[in-house]
CSV table of N, CA and C in Angstrom, one decimal:
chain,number,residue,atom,x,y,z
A,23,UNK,N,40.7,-10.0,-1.4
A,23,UNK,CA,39.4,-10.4,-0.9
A,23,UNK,C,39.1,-9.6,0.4
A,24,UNK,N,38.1,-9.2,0.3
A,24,UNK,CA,37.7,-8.2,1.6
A,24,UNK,C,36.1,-8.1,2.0
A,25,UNK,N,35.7,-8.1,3.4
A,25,UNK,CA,34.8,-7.6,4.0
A,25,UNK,C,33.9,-9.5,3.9
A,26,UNK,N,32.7,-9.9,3.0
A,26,UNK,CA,31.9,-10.7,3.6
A,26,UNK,C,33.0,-12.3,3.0
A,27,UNK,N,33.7,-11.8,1.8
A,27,UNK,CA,34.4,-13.2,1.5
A,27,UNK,C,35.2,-13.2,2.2
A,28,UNK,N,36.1,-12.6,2.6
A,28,UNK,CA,37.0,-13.4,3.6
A,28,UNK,C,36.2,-13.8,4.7
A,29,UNK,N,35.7,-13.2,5.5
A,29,UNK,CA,34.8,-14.1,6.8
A,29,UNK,C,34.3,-15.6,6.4
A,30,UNK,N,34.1,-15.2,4.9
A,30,UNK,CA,33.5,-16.8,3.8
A,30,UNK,C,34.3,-17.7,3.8
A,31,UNK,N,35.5,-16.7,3.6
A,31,UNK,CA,36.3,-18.2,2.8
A,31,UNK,C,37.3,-18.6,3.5
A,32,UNK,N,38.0,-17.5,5.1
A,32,UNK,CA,38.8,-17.7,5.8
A,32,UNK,C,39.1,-19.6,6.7
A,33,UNK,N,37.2,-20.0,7.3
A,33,UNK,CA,37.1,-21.2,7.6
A,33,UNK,C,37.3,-22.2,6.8
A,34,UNK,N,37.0,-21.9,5.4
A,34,UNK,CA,37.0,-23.1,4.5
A,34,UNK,C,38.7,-23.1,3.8
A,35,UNK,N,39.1,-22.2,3.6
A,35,UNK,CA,40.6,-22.3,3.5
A,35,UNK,C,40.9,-23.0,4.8
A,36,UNK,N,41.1,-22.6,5.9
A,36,UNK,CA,41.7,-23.3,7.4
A,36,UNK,C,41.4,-24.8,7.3
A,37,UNK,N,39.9,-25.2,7.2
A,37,UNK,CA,39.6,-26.8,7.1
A,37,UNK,C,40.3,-27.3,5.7
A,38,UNK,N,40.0,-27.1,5.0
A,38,UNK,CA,40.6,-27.3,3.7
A,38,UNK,C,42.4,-27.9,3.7
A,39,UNK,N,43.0,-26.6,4.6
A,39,UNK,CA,44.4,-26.9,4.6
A,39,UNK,C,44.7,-28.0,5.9
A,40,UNK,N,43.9,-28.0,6.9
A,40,UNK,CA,43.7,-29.3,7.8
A,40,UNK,C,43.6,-30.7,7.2
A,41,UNK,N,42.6,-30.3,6.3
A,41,UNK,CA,41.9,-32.0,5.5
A,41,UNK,C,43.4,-32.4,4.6
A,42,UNK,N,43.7,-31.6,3.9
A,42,UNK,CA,44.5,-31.7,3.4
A,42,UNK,C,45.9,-31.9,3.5
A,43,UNK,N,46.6,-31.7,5.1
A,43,UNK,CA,47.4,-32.0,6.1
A,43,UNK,C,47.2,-33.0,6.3
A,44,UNK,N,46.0,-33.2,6.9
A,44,UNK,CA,45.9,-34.9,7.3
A,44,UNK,C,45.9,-36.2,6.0
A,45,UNK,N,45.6,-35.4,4.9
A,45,UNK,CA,46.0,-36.6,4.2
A,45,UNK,C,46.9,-36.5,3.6
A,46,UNK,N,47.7,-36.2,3.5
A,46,UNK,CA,49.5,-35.8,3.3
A,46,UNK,C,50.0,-37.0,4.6
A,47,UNK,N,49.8,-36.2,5.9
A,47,UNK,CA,50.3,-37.3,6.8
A,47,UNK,C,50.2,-38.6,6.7
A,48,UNK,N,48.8,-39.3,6.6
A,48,UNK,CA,48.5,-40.2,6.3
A,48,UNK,C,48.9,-41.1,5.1
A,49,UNK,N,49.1,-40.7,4.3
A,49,UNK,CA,49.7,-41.3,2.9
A,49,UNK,C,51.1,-41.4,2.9
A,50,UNK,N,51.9,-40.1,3.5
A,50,UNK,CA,53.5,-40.5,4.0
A,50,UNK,C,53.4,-41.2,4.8
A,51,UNK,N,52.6,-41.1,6.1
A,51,UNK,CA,52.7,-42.3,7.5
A,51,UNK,C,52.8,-43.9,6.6
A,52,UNK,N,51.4,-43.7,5.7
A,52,UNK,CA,51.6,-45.3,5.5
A,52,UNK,C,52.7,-46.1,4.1
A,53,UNK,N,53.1,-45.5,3.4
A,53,UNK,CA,54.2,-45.5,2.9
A,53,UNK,C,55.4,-45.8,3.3
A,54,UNK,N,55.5,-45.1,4.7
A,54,UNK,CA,56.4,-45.0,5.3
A,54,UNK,C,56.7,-46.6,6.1
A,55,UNK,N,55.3,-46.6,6.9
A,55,UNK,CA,55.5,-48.4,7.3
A,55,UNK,C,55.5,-48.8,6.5
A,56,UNK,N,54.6,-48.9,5.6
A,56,UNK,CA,54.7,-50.5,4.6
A,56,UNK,C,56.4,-50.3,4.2
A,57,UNK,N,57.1,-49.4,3.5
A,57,UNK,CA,58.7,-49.5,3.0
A,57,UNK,C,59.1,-50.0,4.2
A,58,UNK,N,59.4,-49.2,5.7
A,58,UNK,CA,60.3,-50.1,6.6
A,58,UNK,C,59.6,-51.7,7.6
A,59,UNK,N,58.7,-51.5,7.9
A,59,UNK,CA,58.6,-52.4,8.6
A,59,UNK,C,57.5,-53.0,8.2
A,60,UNK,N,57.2,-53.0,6.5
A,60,UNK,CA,56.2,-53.8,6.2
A,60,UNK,C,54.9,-54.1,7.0
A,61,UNK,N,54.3,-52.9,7.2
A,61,UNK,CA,53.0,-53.3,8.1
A,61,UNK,C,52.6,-51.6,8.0
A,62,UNK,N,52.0,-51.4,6.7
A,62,UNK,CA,50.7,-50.3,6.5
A,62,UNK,C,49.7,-49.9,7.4
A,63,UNK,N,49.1,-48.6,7.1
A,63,UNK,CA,48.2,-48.8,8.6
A,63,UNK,C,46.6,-49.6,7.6
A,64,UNK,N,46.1,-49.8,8.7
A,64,UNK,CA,45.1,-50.6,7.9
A,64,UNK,C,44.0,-49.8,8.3
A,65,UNK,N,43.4,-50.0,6.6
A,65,UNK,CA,42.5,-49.2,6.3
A,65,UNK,C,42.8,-47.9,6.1
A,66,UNK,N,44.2,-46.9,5.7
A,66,UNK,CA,44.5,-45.6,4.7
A,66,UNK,C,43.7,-45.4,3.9
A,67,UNK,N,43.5,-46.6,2.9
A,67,UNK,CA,42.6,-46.2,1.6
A,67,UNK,C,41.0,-45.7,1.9
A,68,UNK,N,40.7,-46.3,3.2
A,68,UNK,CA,39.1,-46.1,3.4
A,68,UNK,C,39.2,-44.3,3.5
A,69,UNK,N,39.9,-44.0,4.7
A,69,UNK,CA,40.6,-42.7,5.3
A,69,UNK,C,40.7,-41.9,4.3
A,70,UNK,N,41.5,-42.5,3.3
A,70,UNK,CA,41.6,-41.4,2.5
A,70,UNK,C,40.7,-40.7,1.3
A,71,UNK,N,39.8,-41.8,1.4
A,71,UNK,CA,38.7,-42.0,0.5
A,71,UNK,C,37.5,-40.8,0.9
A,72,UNK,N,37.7,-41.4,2.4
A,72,UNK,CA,36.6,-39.9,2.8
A,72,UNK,C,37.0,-38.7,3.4
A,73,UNK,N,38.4,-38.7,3.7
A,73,UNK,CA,39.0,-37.1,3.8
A,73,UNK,C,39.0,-36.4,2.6
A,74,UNK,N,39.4,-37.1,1.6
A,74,UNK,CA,39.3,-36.7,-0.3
A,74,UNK,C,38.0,-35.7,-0.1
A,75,UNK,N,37.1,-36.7,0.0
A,75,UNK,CA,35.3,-36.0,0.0
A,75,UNK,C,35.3,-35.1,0.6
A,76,UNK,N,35.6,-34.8,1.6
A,76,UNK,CA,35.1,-33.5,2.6
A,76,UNK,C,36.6,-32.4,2.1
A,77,UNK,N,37.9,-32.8,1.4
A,77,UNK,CA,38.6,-31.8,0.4
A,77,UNK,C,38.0,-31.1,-0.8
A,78,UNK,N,37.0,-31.9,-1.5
A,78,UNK,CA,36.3,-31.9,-2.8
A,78,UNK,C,35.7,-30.6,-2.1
A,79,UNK,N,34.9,-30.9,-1.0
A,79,UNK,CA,33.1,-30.3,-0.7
A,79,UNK,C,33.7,-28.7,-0.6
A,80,UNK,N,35.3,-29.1,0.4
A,80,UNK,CA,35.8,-27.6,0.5
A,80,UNK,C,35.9,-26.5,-0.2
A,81,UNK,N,36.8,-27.3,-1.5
A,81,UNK,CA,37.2,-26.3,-2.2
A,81,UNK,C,36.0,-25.9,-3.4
A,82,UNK,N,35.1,-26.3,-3.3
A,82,UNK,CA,33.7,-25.9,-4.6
A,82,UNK,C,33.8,-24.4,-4.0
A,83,UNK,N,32.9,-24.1,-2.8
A,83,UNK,CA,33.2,-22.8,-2.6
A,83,UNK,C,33.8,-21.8,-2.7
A,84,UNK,N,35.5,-22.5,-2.2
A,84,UNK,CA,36.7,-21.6,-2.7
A,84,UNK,C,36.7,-21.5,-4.2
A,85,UNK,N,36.6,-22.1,-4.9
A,85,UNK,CA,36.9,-22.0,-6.5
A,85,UNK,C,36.5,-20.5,-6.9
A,86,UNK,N,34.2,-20.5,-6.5
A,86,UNK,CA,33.4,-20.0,-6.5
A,86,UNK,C,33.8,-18.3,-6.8
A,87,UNK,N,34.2,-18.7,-4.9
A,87,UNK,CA,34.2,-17.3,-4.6
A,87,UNK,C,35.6,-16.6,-5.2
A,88,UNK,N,36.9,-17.1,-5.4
A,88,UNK,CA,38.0,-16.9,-6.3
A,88,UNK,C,38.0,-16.8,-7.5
A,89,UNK,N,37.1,-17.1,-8.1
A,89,UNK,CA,36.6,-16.9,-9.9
A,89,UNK,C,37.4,-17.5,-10.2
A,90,UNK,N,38.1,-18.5,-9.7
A,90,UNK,CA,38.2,-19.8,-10.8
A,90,UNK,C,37.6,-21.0,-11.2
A,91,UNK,N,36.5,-20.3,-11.9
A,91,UNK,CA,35.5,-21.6,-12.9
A,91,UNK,C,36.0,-21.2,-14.3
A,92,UNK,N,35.8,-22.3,-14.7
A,92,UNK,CA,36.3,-22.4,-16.0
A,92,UNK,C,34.7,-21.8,-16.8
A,93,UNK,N,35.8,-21.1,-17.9
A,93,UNK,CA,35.3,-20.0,-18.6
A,93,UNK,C,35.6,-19.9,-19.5
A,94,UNK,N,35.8,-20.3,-21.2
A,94,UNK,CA,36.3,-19.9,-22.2
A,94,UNK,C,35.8,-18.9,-22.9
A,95,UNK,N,36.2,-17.3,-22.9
A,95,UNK,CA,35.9,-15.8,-22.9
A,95,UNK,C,36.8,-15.5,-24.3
A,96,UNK,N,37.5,-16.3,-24.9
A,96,UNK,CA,38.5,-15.7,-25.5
A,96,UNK,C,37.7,-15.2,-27.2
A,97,UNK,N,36.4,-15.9,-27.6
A,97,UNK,CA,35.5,-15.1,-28.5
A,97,UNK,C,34.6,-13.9,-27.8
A,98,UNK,N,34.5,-13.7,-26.6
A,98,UNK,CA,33.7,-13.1,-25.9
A,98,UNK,C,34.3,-11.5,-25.9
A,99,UNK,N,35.2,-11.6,-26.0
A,99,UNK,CA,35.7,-9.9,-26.3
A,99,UNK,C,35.9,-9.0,-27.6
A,100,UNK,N,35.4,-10.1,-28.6
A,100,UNK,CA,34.8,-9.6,-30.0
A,100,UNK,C,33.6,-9.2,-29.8
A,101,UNK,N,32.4,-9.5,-29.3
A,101,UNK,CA,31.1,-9.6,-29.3
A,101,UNK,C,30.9,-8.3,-28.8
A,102,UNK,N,29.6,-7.7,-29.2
A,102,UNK,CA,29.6,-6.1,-28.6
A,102,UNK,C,29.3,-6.5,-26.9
A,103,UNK,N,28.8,-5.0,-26.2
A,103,UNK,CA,29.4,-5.4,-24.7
A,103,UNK,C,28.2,-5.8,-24.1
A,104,UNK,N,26.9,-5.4,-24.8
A,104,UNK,CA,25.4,-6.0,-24.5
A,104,UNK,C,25.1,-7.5,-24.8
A,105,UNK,N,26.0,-7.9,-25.8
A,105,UNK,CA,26.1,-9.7,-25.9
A,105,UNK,C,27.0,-9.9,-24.5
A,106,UNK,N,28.0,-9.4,-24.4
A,106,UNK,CA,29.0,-9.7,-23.3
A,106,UNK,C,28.2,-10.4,-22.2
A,107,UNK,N,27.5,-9.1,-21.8
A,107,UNK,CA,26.8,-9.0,-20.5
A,107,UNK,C,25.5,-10.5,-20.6
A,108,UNK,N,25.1,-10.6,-21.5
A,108,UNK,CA,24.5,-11.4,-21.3
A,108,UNK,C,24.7,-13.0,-21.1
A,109,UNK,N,25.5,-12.8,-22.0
A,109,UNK,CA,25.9,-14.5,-22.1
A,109,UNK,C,27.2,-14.8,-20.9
A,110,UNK,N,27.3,-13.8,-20.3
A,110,UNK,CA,27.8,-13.7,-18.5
A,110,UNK,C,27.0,-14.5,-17.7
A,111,UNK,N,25.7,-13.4,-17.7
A,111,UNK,CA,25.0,-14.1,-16.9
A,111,UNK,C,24.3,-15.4,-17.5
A,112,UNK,N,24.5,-15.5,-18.3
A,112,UNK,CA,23.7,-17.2,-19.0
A,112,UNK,C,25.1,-17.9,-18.2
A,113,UNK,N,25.8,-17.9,-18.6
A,113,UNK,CA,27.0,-18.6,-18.0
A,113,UNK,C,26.7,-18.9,-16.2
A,114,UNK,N,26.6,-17.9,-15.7
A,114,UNK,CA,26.7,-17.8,-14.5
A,114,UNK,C,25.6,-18.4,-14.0
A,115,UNK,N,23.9,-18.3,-15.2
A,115,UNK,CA,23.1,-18.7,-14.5
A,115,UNK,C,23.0,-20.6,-14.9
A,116,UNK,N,23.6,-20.8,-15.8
A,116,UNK,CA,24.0,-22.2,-16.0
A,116,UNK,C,24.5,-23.0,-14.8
A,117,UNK,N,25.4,-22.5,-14.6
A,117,UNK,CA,26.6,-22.8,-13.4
A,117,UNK,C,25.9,-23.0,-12.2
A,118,UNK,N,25.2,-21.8,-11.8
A,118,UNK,CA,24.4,-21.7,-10.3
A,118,UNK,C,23.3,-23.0,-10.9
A,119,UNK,N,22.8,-23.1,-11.6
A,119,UNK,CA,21.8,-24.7,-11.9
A,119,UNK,C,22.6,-26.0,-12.1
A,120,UNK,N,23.5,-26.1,-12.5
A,120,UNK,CA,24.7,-27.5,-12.5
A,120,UNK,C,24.6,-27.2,-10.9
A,121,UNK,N,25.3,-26.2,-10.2
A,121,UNK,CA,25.6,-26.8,-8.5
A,121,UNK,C,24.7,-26.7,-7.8
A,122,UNK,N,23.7,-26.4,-8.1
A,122,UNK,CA,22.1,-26.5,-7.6
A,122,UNK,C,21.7,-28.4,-7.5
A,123,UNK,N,22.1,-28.5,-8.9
A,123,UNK,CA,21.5,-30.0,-9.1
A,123,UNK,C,23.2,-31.3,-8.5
A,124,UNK,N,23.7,-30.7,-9.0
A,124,UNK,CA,24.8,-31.5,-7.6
A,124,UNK,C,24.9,-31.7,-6.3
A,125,UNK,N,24.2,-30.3,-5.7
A,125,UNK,CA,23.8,-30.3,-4.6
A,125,UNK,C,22.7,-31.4,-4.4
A,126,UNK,N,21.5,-31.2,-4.8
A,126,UNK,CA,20.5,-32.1,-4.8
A,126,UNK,C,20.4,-33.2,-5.1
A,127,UNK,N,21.5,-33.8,-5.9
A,127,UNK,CA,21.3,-35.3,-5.9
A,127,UNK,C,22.8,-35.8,-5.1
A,128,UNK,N,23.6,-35.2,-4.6
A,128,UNK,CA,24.6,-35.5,-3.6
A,128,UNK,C,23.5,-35.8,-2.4
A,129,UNK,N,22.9,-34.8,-1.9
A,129,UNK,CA,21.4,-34.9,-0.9
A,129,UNK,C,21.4,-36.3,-1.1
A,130,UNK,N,20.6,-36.8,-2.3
A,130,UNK,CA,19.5,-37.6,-2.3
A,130,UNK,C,20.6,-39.0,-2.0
A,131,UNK,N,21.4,-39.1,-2.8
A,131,UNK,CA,22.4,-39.7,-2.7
A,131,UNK,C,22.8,-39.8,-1.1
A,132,UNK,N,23.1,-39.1,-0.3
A,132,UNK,CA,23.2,-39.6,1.4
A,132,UNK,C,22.5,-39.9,2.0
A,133,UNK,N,21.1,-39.6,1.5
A,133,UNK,CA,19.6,-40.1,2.4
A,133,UNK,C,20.0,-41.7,1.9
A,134,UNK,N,20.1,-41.9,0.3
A,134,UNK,CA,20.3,-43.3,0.3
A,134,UNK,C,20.9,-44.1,0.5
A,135,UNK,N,22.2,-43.6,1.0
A,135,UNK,CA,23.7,-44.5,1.1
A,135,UNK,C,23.4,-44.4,3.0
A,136,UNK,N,23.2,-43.6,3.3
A,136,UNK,CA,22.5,-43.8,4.8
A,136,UNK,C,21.7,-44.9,5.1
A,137,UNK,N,20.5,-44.8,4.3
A,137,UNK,CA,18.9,-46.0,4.7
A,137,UNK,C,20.0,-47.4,3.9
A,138,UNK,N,20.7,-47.5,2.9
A,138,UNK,CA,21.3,-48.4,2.7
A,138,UNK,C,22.4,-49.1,4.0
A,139,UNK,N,22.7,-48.3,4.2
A,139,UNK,CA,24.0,-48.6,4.6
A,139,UNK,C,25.3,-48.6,4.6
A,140,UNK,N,25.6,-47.9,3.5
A,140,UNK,CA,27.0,-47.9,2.5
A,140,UNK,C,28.0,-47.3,3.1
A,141,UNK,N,29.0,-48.2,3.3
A,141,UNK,CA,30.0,-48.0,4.0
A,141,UNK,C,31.4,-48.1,3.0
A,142,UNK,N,32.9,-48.1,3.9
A,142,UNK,CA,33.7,-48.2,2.7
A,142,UNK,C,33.8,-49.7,3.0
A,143,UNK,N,35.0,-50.1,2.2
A,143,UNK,CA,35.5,-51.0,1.9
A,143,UNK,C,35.9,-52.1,3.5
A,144,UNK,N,37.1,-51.4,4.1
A,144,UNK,CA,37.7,-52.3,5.3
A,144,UNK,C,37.2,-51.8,6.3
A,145,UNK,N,37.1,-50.3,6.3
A,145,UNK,CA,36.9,-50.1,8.1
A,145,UNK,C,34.9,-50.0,8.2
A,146,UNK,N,34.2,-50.0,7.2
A,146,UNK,CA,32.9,-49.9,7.7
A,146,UNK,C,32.2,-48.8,7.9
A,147,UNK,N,33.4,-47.3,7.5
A,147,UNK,CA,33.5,-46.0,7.2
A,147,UNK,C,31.9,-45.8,6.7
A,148,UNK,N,31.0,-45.1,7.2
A,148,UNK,CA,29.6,-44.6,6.2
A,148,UNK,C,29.7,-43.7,5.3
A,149,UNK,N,29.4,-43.8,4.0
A,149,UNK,CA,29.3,-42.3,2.9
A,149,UNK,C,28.2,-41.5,3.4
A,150,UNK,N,27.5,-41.7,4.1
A,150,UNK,CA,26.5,-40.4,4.0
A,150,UNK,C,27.0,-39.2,4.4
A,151,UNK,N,27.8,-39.3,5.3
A,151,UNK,CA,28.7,-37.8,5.5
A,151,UNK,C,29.2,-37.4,4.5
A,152,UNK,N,30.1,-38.0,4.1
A,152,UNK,CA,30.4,-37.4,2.3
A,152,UNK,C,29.8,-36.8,1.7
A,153,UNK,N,28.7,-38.0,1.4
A,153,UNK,CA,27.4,-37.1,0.3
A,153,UNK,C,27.1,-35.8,1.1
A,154,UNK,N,26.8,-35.9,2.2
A,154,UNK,CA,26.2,-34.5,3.2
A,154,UNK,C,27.2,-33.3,2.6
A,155,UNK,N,28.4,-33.6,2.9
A,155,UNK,CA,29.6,-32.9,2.6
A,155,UNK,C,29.5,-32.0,1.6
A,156,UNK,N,29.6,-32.8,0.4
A,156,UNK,CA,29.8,-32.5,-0.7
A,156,UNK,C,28.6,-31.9,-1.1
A,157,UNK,N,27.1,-32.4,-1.0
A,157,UNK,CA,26.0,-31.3,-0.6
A,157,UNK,C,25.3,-30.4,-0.6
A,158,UNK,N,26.2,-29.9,0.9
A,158,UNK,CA,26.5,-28.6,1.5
A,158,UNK,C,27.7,-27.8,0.3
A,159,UNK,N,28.3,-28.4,0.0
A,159,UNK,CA,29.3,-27.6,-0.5
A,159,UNK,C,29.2,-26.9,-1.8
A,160,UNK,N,28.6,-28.1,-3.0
A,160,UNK,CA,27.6,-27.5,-3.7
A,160,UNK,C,26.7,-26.3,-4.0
A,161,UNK,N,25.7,-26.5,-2.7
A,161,UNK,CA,24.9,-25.8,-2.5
A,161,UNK,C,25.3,-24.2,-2.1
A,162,UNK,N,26.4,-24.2,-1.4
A,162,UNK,CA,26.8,-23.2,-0.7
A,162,UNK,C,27.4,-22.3,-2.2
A,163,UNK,N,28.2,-23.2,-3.1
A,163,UNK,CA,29.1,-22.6,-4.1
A,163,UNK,C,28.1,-21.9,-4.9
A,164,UNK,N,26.6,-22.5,-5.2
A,164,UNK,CA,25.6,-21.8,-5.8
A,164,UNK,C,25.0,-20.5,-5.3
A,165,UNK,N,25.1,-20.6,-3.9
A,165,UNK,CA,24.7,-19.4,-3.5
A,165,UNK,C,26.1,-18.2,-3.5
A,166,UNK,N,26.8,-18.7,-3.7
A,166,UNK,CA,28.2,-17.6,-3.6
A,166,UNK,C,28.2,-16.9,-4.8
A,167,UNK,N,27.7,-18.0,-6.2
A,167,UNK,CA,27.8,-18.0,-7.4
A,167,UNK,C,26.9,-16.9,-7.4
A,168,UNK,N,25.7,-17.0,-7.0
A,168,UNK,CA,24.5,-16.2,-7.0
A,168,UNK,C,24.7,-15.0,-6.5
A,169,UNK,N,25.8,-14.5,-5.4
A,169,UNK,CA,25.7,-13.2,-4.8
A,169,UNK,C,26.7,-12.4,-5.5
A,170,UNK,N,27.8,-13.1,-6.1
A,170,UNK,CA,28.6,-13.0,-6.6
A,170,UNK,C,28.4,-12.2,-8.3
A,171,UNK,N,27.2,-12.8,-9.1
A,171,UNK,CA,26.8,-12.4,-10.3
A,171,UNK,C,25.9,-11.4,-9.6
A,172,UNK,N,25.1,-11.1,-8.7
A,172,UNK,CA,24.2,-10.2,-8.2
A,172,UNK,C,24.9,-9.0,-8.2
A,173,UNK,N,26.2,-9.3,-7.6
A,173,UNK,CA,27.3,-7.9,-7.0
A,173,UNK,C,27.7,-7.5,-8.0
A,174,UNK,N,27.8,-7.8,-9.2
A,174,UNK,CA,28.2,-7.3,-10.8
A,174,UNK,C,27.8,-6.3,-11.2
């Protein structure tokens, strides 16, 4: 990976492996009390519930820009190379409209869970950052998707 993706993907790897640290900790931490001294931290599950989210939002991107979307190609190398090409980009343009519309109703989704209120479970945690999260992350993966089939 070189030149505009890694500047891309260098932050979202780093948070990624952060988010993902911290919920490693947190799941040993509380395991850890509840086995010896019977006393969990309270509220893990909320914690983990929305670290998960902002892990999700991360790695869309990375998938993206690493070409690991799922693809099943294995009739596609019989086909002459003018079908190839095309049903690439149908794929590709499918894909960029799935995380277009995940994006947009993750959106609509945190405007709502915001004017609602929607919180987690014990600690009173809000989802609209999540949904924001997740989003953004969407959205971003469609545009990656998009520069990505462009650079072809």
């Amino acid at each position: 990976m070189t030149g505009w993706r890694k500047r891309f993907a260098v932050p979202f790897v780093v948070a990624g492996a952060l988010l993902v640290f911290g919920l490693m900790g947190l799941s040993v931490t509380d395991a850890f009390l509840r086995s010896v001294i019977n006393s969990p931290i309270f509220g893990a599950n909320d914690y983990a519930q929305i670290i998960l989210s902002f892990v999700v939002a991360v790695s869309f991107p990375l998938c993206v820009l690493s070409g690991r979307l799922i693809a099943i190609d294995t009739l596609l190398r019989f086909f002459p190379a003018r079908l190839q090409a095309f049903l690439d980009w149908a794929s590709s343009l499918l894909g960029i409209a799935m995380l277009t519309y995940l994006a947009w109703r993750a959106f609509f989704n945190a405007l709502e869970a915001a004017s609602f209120g929607e919180t987690t479970l014990l600690l009173q945690l809000p989802f609209a950052p999540s949904y924001y999260a997740v989003a953004l992350g969407c959205g971003l993966s469609a545009v990656v998707l998009l520069l990505e089939r462009w650079a072809k």
